[in-house]
Amino acid sequence: MTTSHEPPAAAPGRSRHDLLLFMALAFVLSWGSWLAAMATGGTAMTAPTVLPYIFGAFGPLIAALVVRIRRARRGEPAPAHAVRFRRASLLWAPLFLVLAAATVLVAALIGHAAGGPALSWEDAKDTMDGMGGPAAFLVSMVISGPLSEEPGWRGTAYPRMRASMNRLQVGLVLGVIWAVWHLPLFFIDGTVQNELGLATPSGVLFAASSVPMAMLIACAYERAGVLAAIAVHFAANTTMVLLGVDAPVVQALIIGIQAIAVAALLATHRPAAVPAARAAAAPAVAEGARR
């Protein structure tokens, strides 16, 4: 009898079930909370609307925790394509943070050169002051979006989708799912999405931008895990908020520049192959557990 120190992968059927469970919980928790926020009739950051509005953002994180606890209780390892934390993450995360911020900044500069809105440091300061100062602003930008979503979309859904799709397919599909997940926010007063408007060029471009953004975050995740995914999400969101990005021309430029960055990253990086023996071991392990 041969033995292996390589941990077995979860059975494909179990992985699909966990993926469906994650998606269902993420949407039910988020959409249910945001529907409750809409029902209050208030604005996003005023009581009592603020409570269900903020809770809804944590739907993906809560769903990810449920899936991971269930997996741990079954005694199964992480999915084959999951990226564990490594020391290299501490180097890659800042690099991806700068890259993500640059995709937005360069687009804003090109847009301004083409006659679009000017960049204003005073407007950026007013934005931070309106959220309680720079420290409170940065904390809120980390928690709302990057931390509340990335352990779910990239840390939980992405590796399970990669079991049956290539990187491009996962990026496209998960980007569309991510865009749909944001839809209720267009109907809550005081949100960025509501200010853009759903049936406007800016609203349509916001939804479309979810695809290249999801793919850029996925490229970061494949290199350095959830930490790098959080860094990209944080950098892009924060730069857009500080620059007040809402002009369609700038949004379109961001989509194009991020698409170019994604193409370059995909062309220059090939994830390590998952050993075939590891994927094939799951049925045998499951059978052995029943004996």
GROMACS .gro file of C-alpha atoms in nm:
model
  291
    1MET     CA    1   0.000   0.000   0.000
    2THR     CA    2   0.135   0.342  -0.092
    3THR     CA    3   0.097   0.652   0.119
    4SER     CA    4   0.118   1.019   0.035
    5HIS     CA    5   0.178   1.330   0.241
    6GLU     CA    6  -0.027   1.536  -0.006
    7PRO     CA    7  -0.370   1.614   0.152
    8PRO     CA    8  -0.661   1.485  -0.055
    9ALA     CA    9  -0.891   1.728  -0.230
   10ALA     CA   10  -1.259   1.749  -0.148
   11ALA     CA   11  -1.492   1.538  -0.360
   12PRO     CA   12  -1.616   1.729  -0.669
   13GLY     CA   13  -1.981   1.684  -0.569
   14ARG     CA   14  -1.911   1.820  -0.221
   15SER     CA   15  -1.725   2.117  -0.367
   16ARG     CA   16  -2.019   2.203  -0.595
   17HIS     CA   17  -2.259   2.174  -0.302
   18ASP     CA   18  -2.044   2.410  -0.095
   19LEU     CA   19  -2.033   2.657  -0.384
   20LEU     CA   20  -2.410   2.655  -0.420
   21LEU     CA   21  -2.450   2.693  -0.044
   22PHE     CA   22  -2.213   2.990  -0.045
   23MET     CA   23  -2.393   3.164  -0.331
   24ALA     CA   24  -2.736   3.106  -0.178
   25LEU     CA   25  -2.633   3.237   0.163
   26ALA     CA   26  -2.445   3.537   0.021
   27PHE     CA   27  -2.744   3.649  -0.185
   28VAL     CA   28  -3.010   3.573   0.077
   29LEU     CA   29  -2.822   3.752   0.355
   30SER     CA   30  -2.722   4.053   0.145
   31TRP     CA   31  -3.039   4.100  -0.058
   32GLY     CA   32  -3.261   4.032   0.243
   33SER     CA   33  -3.077   4.297   0.445
   34TRP     CA   34  -3.079   4.549   0.161
   35LEU     CA   35  -3.450   4.493   0.098
   36ALA     CA   36  -3.504   4.568   0.467
   37ALA     CA   37  -3.295   4.883   0.427
   38MET     CA   38  -3.512   4.990   0.133
   39ALA     CA   39  -3.825   4.926   0.337
   40THR     CA   40  -3.716   5.175   0.603
   41GLY     CA   41  -3.724   5.453   0.344
   42GLY     CA   42  -3.416   5.625   0.488
   43THR     CA   43  -3.070   5.695   0.349
   44ALA     CA   44  -2.788   5.444   0.369
   45MET     CA   45  -2.592   5.601   0.655
   46THR     CA   46  -2.878   5.718   0.877
   47ALA     CA   47  -3.066   5.519   1.140
   48PRO     CA   48  -3.241   5.282   1.113
   49THR     CA   49  -3.144   5.215   0.750
   50VAL     CA   50  -2.773   5.200   0.827
   51LEU     CA   51  -2.796   4.872   1.022
   52PRO     CA   52  -2.941   4.645   0.751
   53TYR     CA   53  -2.743   4.835   0.487
   54ILE     CA   54  -2.409   4.761   0.654
   55PHE     CA   55  -2.506   4.407   0.756
   56GLY     CA   56  -2.588   4.327   0.393
   57ALA     CA   57  -2.231   4.397   0.290
   58PHE     CA   58  -2.116   4.109   0.509
   59GLY     CA   59  -2.328   3.847   0.333
   60PRO     CA   60  -2.030   3.696   0.143
   61LEU     CA   61  -1.812   3.689   0.455
   62ILE     CA   62  -2.078   3.518   0.667
   63ALA     CA   63  -2.150   3.269   0.388
   64ALA     CA   64  -1.778   3.192   0.359
   65LEU     CA   65  -1.751   3.129   0.734
   66VAL     CA   66  -2.047   2.887   0.722
   67VAL     CA   67  -1.892   2.693   0.433
   68ARG     CA   68  -1.551   2.677   0.597
   69ILE     CA   69  -1.689   2.563   0.932
   70ARG     CA   70  -1.884   2.286   0.759
   71ARG     CA   71  -1.573   2.182   0.567
   72ALA     CA   72  -1.364   2.176   0.884
   73ARG     CA   73  -1.622   1.962   1.063
   74ARG     CA   74  -1.610   1.713   0.775
   75GLY     CA   75  -1.234   1.701   0.813
   76GLU     CA   76  -1.172   1.804   0.453
   77PRO     CA   77  -0.877   2.015   0.334
   78ALA     CA   78  -0.911   2.341   0.144
   79PRO     CA   79  -1.008   2.312  -0.226
   80ALA     CA   80  -0.725   2.229  -0.464
   81HIS     CA   81  -0.712   2.581  -0.610
   82ALA     CA   82  -0.731   2.767  -0.279
   83VAL     CA   83  -0.429   2.992  -0.218
   84ARG     CA   84  -0.293   2.976   0.133
   85PHE     CA   85  -0.122   3.266   0.305
   86ARG     CA   86   0.252   3.279   0.243
   87ARG     CA   87   0.522   3.523   0.342
   88ALA     CA   88   0.542   3.632  -0.020
   89SER     CA   89   0.191   3.772   0.024
   90LEU     CA   90   0.341   4.054   0.230
   91LEU     CA   91   0.536   4.159  -0.080
   92TRP     CA   92   0.275   4.093  -0.346
   93ALA     CA   93  -0.013   4.264  -0.166
   94PRO     CA   94   0.145   4.614  -0.169
   95LEU     CA   95   0.247   4.571  -0.533
   96PHE     CA   96  -0.108   4.482  -0.634
   97LEU     CA   97  -0.241   4.766  -0.419
   98VAL     CA   98  -0.031   5.013  -0.618
   99LEU     CA   99  -0.131   4.851  -0.949
  100ALA     CA  100  -0.503   4.871  -0.869
  101ALA     CA  101  -0.480   5.235  -0.760
  102ALA     CA  102  -0.279   5.314  -1.073
  103THR     CA  103  -0.547   5.174  -1.305
  104VAL     CA  104  -0.795   5.425  -1.162
  105LEU     CA  105  -0.554   5.718  -1.136
  106VAL     CA  106  -0.423   5.680  -1.489
  107ALA     CA  107  -0.778   5.660  -1.624
  108ALA     CA  108  -0.873   5.977  -1.433
  109LEU     CA  109  -0.566   6.161  -1.565
  110ILE     CA  110  -0.634   6.056  -1.924
  111GLY     CA  111  -0.997   6.152  -1.882
  112HIS     CA  112  -0.900   6.496  -1.755
  113ALA     CA  113  -0.656   6.544  -2.043
  114ALA     CA  114  -0.941   6.461  -2.281
  115GLY     CA  115  -1.160   6.730  -2.129
  116GLY     CA  116  -1.310   6.538  -1.840
  117PRO     CA  117  -1.336   6.648  -1.475
  118ALA     CA  118  -1.025   6.781  -1.303
  119LEU     CA  119  -0.868   6.602  -1.008
  120SER     CA  120  -0.906   6.792  -0.682
  121TRP     CA  121  -0.719   6.724  -0.359
  122GLU     CA  122  -0.966   6.951  -0.179
  123ASP     CA  123  -1.255   6.731  -0.287
  124ALA     CA  124  -1.066   6.426  -0.162
  125LYS     CA  125  -1.008   6.592   0.176
  126ASP     CA  126  -1.375   6.687   0.198
  127THR     CA  127  -1.468   6.323   0.132
  128MET     CA  128  -1.244   6.199   0.413
  129ASP     CA  129  -1.363   6.470   0.652
  130GLY     CA  130  -1.723   6.380   0.574
  131MET     CA  131  -1.652   6.024   0.692
  132GLY     CA  132  -1.485   6.126   1.019
  133GLY     CA  133  -1.132   6.200   0.901
  134PRO     CA  134  -0.859   6.004   0.719
  135ALA     CA  135  -0.831   5.723   0.976
  136ALA     CA  136  -1.204   5.656   0.992
  137PHE     CA  137  -1.226   5.682   0.615
  138LEU     CA  138  -0.952   5.424   0.556
  139VAL     CA  139  -1.094   5.183   0.815
  140SER     CA  140  -1.440   5.204   0.659
  141MET     CA  141  -1.294   5.149   0.311
  142VAL     CA  142  -1.113   4.835   0.430
  143ILE     CA  143  -1.412   4.687   0.611
  144SER     CA  144  -1.689   4.779   0.368
  145GLY     CA  145  -1.614   4.583   0.053
  146PRO     CA  146  -1.264   4.436   0.072
  147LEU     CA  147  -1.285   4.262   0.410
  148SER     CA  148  -1.658   4.192   0.399
  149GLU     CA  149  -1.647   4.037   0.051
  150GLU     CA  150  -1.308   3.895  -0.051
  151PRO     CA  151  -1.291   3.596   0.188
  152GLY     CA  152  -1.615   3.496   0.016
  153TRP     CA  153  -1.592   3.580  -0.354
  154ARG     CA  154  -1.225   3.500  -0.399
  155GLY     CA  155  -1.134   3.294  -0.090
  156THR     CA  156  -1.437   3.062  -0.108
  157ALA     CA  157  -1.616   3.080  -0.444
  158TYR     CA  158  -1.316   3.123  -0.675
  159PRO     CA  159  -1.122   2.803  -0.593
  160ARG     CA  160  -1.438   2.593  -0.612
  161MET     CA  161  -1.530   2.739  -0.951
  162ARG     CA  162  -1.174   2.678  -1.072
  163ALA     CA  163  -1.229   2.306  -1.020
  164SER     CA  164  -1.440   2.301  -1.338
  165MET     CA  165  -1.346   2.623  -1.523
  166ASN     CA  166  -1.033   2.795  -1.647
  167ARG     CA  167  -0.921   3.131  -1.509
  168LEU     CA  168  -1.084   3.338  -1.782
  169GLN     CA  169  -1.416   3.160  -1.747
  170VAL     CA  170  -1.421   3.199  -1.370
  171GLY     CA  171  -1.333   3.566  -1.398
  172LEU     CA  172  -1.617   3.632  -1.641
  173VAL     CA  173  -1.880   3.429  -1.456
  174LEU     CA  174  -1.787   3.551  -1.109
  175GLY     CA  175  -1.771   3.909  -1.238
  176VAL     CA  176  -2.128   3.884  -1.368
  177ILE     CA  177  -2.247   3.727  -1.042
  178TRP     CA  178  -2.073   4.004  -0.849
  179ALA     CA  179  -2.246   4.269  -1.063
  180VAL     CA  180  -2.587   4.111  -1.003
  181TRP     CA  181  -2.518   4.092  -0.629
  182HIS     CA  182  -2.473   4.473  -0.621
  183LEU     CA  183  -2.810   4.547  -0.789
  184PRO     CA  184  -3.019   4.625  -0.475
  185LEU     CA  185  -2.774   4.902  -0.383
  186PHE     CA  186  -2.904   5.106  -0.677
  187PHE     CA  187  -3.236   5.136  -0.492
  188ILE     CA  188  -3.104   5.249  -0.151
  189ASP     CA  189  -3.081   5.626  -0.113
  190GLY     CA  190  -2.735   5.753  -0.028
  191THR     CA  191  -2.530   5.477  -0.189
  192VAL     CA  192  -2.278   5.534  -0.466
  193GLN     CA  193  -2.483   5.311  -0.691
  194ASN     CA  194  -2.804   5.506  -0.625
  195GLU     CA  195  -2.630   5.833  -0.710
  196LEU     CA  196  -2.507   5.683  -1.039
  197GLY     CA  197  -2.851   5.549  -1.130
  198LEU     CA  198  -2.922   5.205  -1.272
  199ALA     CA  199  -3.051   5.311  -1.615
  200THR     CA  200  -2.774   5.560  -1.688
  201PRO     CA  201  -2.442   5.526  -1.873
  202SER     CA  202  -2.260   5.555  -1.539
  203GLY     CA  203  -2.477   5.284  -1.382
  204VAL     CA  204  -2.431   5.048  -1.676
  205LEU     CA  205  -2.057   5.105  -1.675
  206PHE     CA  206  -2.042   5.045  -1.300
  207ALA     CA  207  -2.206   4.706  -1.353
  208ALA     CA  208  -1.980   4.627  -1.650
  209SER     CA  209  -1.671   4.722  -1.451
  210SER     CA  210  -1.736   4.430  -1.215
  211VAL     CA  211  -1.596   4.186  -1.472
  212PRO     CA  212  -1.244   4.330  -1.525
  213MET     CA  213  -1.230   4.425  -1.158
  214ALA     CA  214  -1.317   4.069  -1.055
  215MET     CA  215  -1.052   3.933  -1.290
  216LEU     CA  216  -0.788   4.175  -1.159
  217ILE     CA  217  -0.867   4.072  -0.801
  218ALA     CA  218  -0.853   3.706  -0.905
  219CYS     CA  219  -0.505   3.755  -1.053
  220ALA     CA  220  -0.396   3.900  -0.720
  221TYR     CA  221  -0.560   3.613  -0.531
  222GLU     CA  222  -0.380   3.351  -0.739
  223ARG     CA  223  -0.044   3.505  -0.656
  224ALA     CA  224  -0.089   3.593  -0.291
  225GLY     CA  225  -0.426   3.483  -0.161
  226VAL     CA  226  -0.702   3.676   0.014
  227LEU     CA  227  -0.465   3.941   0.148
  228ALA     CA  228  -0.375   4.052  -0.205
  229ALA     CA  229  -0.741   4.033  -0.312
  230ILE     CA  230  -0.834   4.266  -0.025
  231ALA     CA  231  -0.551   4.502  -0.123
  232VAL     CA  232  -0.673   4.533  -0.484
  233HIS     CA  233  -1.038   4.580  -0.385
  234PHE     CA  234  -0.941   4.841  -0.126
  235ALA     CA  235  -0.707   5.033  -0.356
  236ALA     CA  236  -0.950   5.053  -0.648
  237ASN     CA  237  -1.250   5.149  -0.432
  238THR     CA  238  -1.058   5.406  -0.229
  239THR     CA  239  -0.901   5.573  -0.531
  240MET     CA  240  -1.236   5.596  -0.709
  241VAL     CA  241  -1.405   5.748  -0.402
  242LEU     CA  242  -1.126   6.000  -0.342
  243LEU     CA  243  -1.123   6.104  -0.708
  244GLY     CA  244  -1.501   6.111  -0.724
  245VAL     CA  245  -1.509   5.888  -1.032
  246ASP     CA  246  -1.856   5.905  -1.188
  247ALA     CA  247  -1.796   6.039  -1.538
  248PRO     CA  248  -1.872   5.769  -1.800
  249VAL     CA  249  -1.555   5.843  -1.996
  250VAL     CA  250  -1.337   5.780  -1.688
  251GLN     CA  251  -1.532   5.466  -1.598
  252ALA     CA  252  -1.485   5.333  -1.951
  253LEU     CA  253  -1.113   5.408  -1.933
  254ILE     CA  254  -1.084   5.221  -1.604
  255ILE     CA  255  -1.251   4.917  -1.762
  256GLY     CA  256  -1.010   4.929  -2.055
  257ILE     CA  257  -0.697   4.981  -1.847
  258GLN     CA  258  -0.792   4.704  -1.602
  259ALA     CA  259  -0.863   4.470  -1.893
  260ILE     CA  260  -0.513   4.539  -2.029
  261ALA     CA  261  -0.361   4.478  -1.685
  262VAL     CA  262  -0.552   4.150  -1.652
  263ALA     CA  263  -0.437   4.033  -1.997
  264ALA     CA  264  -0.076   4.105  -1.905
  265LEU     CA  265  -0.106   3.926  -1.570
  266LEU     CA  266  -0.272   3.621  -1.724
  267ALA     CA  267  -0.003   3.602  -1.992
  268THR     CA  268   0.285   3.623  -1.746
  269HIS     CA  269   0.164   3.389  -1.474
  270ARG     CA  270   0.070   3.023  -1.480
  271PRO     CA  271  -0.056   2.879  -1.150
  272ALA     CA  272   0.111   2.560  -1.035
  273ALA     CA  273  -0.066   2.252  -1.165
  274VAL     CA  274  -0.276   2.059  -0.915
  275PRO     CA  275  -0.140   1.704  -0.888
  276ALA     CA  276  -0.376   1.462  -1.059
  277ALA     CA  277  -0.333   1.213  -0.777
  278ARG     CA  278  -0.464   1.469  -0.530
  279ALA     CA  279  -0.783   1.528  -0.728
  280ALA     CA  280  -0.837   1.157  -0.782
  281ALA     CA  281  -0.783   1.069  -0.418
  282ALA     CA  282  -1.107   1.218  -0.289
  283PRO     CA  283  -1.341   0.925  -0.375
  284ALA     CA  284  -1.100   0.677  -0.220
  285VAL     CA  285  -1.068   0.887   0.095
  286ALA     CA  286  -1.445   0.917   0.125
  287GLU     CA  287  -1.482   0.539   0.082
  288GLY     CA  288  -1.212   0.478   0.341
  289ALA     CA  289  -1.385   0.706   0.591
  290ARG     CA  290  -1.699   0.491   0.571
  291ARG     CA  291  -1.512   0.170   0.650
   0.00000   0.00000   0.00000
